[in-house]
Amino acid sequence: MTDQKLDPEAAVRVARELLHETTERRVNAVRTLVDATNTVDAAEQGVKDARDAHGRAWADAITSGWSDKELRATGARPPVKTAAAPRLRRSSRSSASSLDGAGE
């Protein structure tokens, strides 16, 4: 055992400082995360807006009389077709069993 008596108030001060530092690190991590999330959201919106503008410009060029082939010959790229959300396919087994009344 030590002969030295510990000061409870000094220990409390140290504990509060440690908690404050930890809390600040955690809060700053959330701030950084939310900033990064906002940056990604803004970039994704910018890409969407650019794709929409590209699609409208391509459609306007077609409407004005250009063909796809002619526009491609200029080096212009057609707009990217966005894939529709994949549709779920039923397996033939579950479709067949529901059609022939199995399971009733």
CSV table of C-alpha atoms in Angstrom, one decimal:
chain,number,residue,atom,x,y,z
A,1,MET,CA,0.0,0.0,0.0
A,2,THR,CA,1.1,3.5,-0.5
A,3,ASP,CA,1.3,6.0,2.2
A,4,GLN,CA,0.1,8.7,-0.1
A,5,LYS,CA,-3.5,9.7,0.0
A,6,LEU,CA,-5.3,10.3,-3.3
A,7,ASP,CA,-7.2,13.5,-3.9
A,8,PRO,CA,-10.7,12.5,-5.1
A,9,GLU,CA,-11.3,16.0,-6.6
A,10,ALA,CA,-8.1,15.8,-8.6
A,11,ALA,CA,-9.1,12.3,-9.9
A,12,VAL,CA,-12.5,13.7,-10.9
A,13,ARG,CA,-10.9,16.6,-12.8
A,14,VAL,CA,-8.7,14.1,-14.7
A,15,ALA,CA,-11.7,11.9,-15.4
A,16,ARG,CA,-13.7,14.8,-16.8
A,17,GLU,CA,-10.8,15.9,-19.0
A,18,LEU,CA,-10.5,12.4,-20.4
A,19,LEU,CA,-14.2,12.2,-21.0
A,20,HIS,CA,-14.2,15.6,-22.6
A,21,GLU,CA,-11.4,14.6,-25.0
A,22,THR,CA,-13.1,11.3,-25.8
A,23,THR,CA,-16.5,13.1,-26.4
A,24,GLU,CA,-14.9,15.7,-28.6
A,25,ARG,CA,-13.2,13.1,-30.7
A,26,ARG,CA,-16.4,11.2,-31.1
A,27,VAL,CA,-18.4,14.3,-31.9
A,28,ASN,CA,-15.8,15.4,-34.5
A,29,ALA,CA,-16.0,12.0,-36.1
A,30,VAL,CA,-19.7,12.4,-36.5
A,31,ARG,CA,-19.2,15.9,-37.9
A,32,THR,CA,-16.7,14.6,-40.5
A,33,LEU,CA,-19.0,11.7,-41.3
A,34,VAL,CA,-22.0,13.9,-42.0
A,35,ASP,CA,-19.9,16.3,-44.1
A,36,ALA,CA,-18.7,13.4,-46.2
A,37,THR,CA,-22.3,12.1,-46.5
A,38,ASN,CA,-23.4,15.5,-47.7
A,39,THR,CA,-20.5,15.7,-50.2
A,40,VAL,CA,-21.5,12.3,-51.6
A,41,ASP,CA,-25.1,13.3,-51.8
A,42,ALA,CA,-24.3,16.5,-53.6
A,43,ALA,CA,-21.9,14.7,-56.1
A,44,GLU,CA,-24.6,12.1,-56.8
A,45,GLN,CA,-27.2,14.8,-57.4
A,46,GLY,CA,-24.7,16.6,-59.7
A,47,VAL,CA,-24.1,13.4,-61.7
A,48,LYS,CA,-27.9,12.9,-62.0
A,49,ASP,CA,-28.4,16.4,-63.1
A,50,ALA,CA,-25.5,16.1,-65.7
A,51,ARG,CA,-27.0,12.8,-67.0
A,52,ASP,CA,-30.4,14.4,-67.3
A,53,ALA,CA,-29.0,17.4,-69.2
A,54,HIS,CA,-27.0,15.0,-71.5
A,55,GLY,CA,-30.2,13.0,-72.2
A,56,ARG,CA,-32.1,16.2,-73.0
A,57,ALA,CA,-29.3,17.5,-75.3
A,58,TRP,CA,-29.1,14.2,-77.1
A,59,ALA,CA,-32.9,14.1,-77.6
A,60,ASP,CA,-32.8,17.7,-78.8
A,61,ALA,CA,-30.1,16.8,-81.3
A,62,ILE,CA,-32.2,13.9,-82.6
A,63,THR,CA,-35.2,16.1,-82.8
A,64,SER,CA,-33.3,18.7,-84.8
A,65,GLY,CA,-32.6,16.1,-87.5
A,66,TRP,CA,-29.4,14.3,-86.5
A,67,SER,CA,-29.3,10.5,-86.4
A,68,ASP,CA,-27.7,8.4,-83.7
A,69,LYS,CA,-25.1,7.3,-86.2
A,70,GLU,CA,-24.2,10.9,-87.2
A,71,LEU,CA,-24.0,12.1,-83.6
A,72,ARG,CA,-21.7,9.2,-82.7
A,73,ALA,CA,-19.5,10.0,-85.7
A,74,THR,CA,-18.9,13.4,-84.2
A,75,GLY,CA,-17.5,11.8,-81.1
A,76,ALA,CA,-20.5,12.5,-79.0
A,77,ARG,CA,-21.5,9.7,-76.7
A,78,PRO,CA,-25.2,8.8,-76.3
A,79,PRO,CA,-26.6,9.2,-72.8
A,80,VAL,CA,-26.1,6.3,-70.5
A,81,LYS,CA,-29.2,4.2,-70.2
A,82,THR,CA,-30.1,3.8,-66.5
A,83,ALA,CA,-30.9,0.2,-65.7
A,84,ALA,CA,-34.4,-0.4,-64.3
A,85,ALA,CA,-34.5,-2.0,-60.9
A,86,PRO,CA,-34.1,-5.7,-61.4
A,87,ARG,CA,-37.3,-7.6,-61.3
A,88,LEU,CA,-37.5,-10.6,-59.1
A,89,ARG,CA,-38.1,-13.8,-61.1
A,90,ARG,CA,-40.0,-16.6,-59.7
A,91,SER,CA,-38.4,-19.9,-60.1
A,92,SER,CA,-40.2,-22.3,-62.5
A,93,ARG,CA,-40.6,-24.7,-59.6
A,94,SER,CA,-42.6,-22.3,-57.4
A,95,SER,CA,-44.7,-21.1,-60.4
A,96,ALA,CA,-45.5,-24.6,-61.4
A,97,SER,CA,-46.5,-25.7,-58.0
A,98,SER,CA,-48.8,-22.7,-57.6
A,99,LEU,CA,-50.4,-23.3,-61.0
A,100,ASP,CA,-51.2,-27.0,-60.5
A,101,GLY,CA,-52.7,-26.3,-57.0
A,102,ALA,CA,-50.0,-28.1,-55.0
A,103,GLY,CA,-49.9,-26.9,-51.5
A,104,GLU,CA,-53.6,-26.3,-51.2
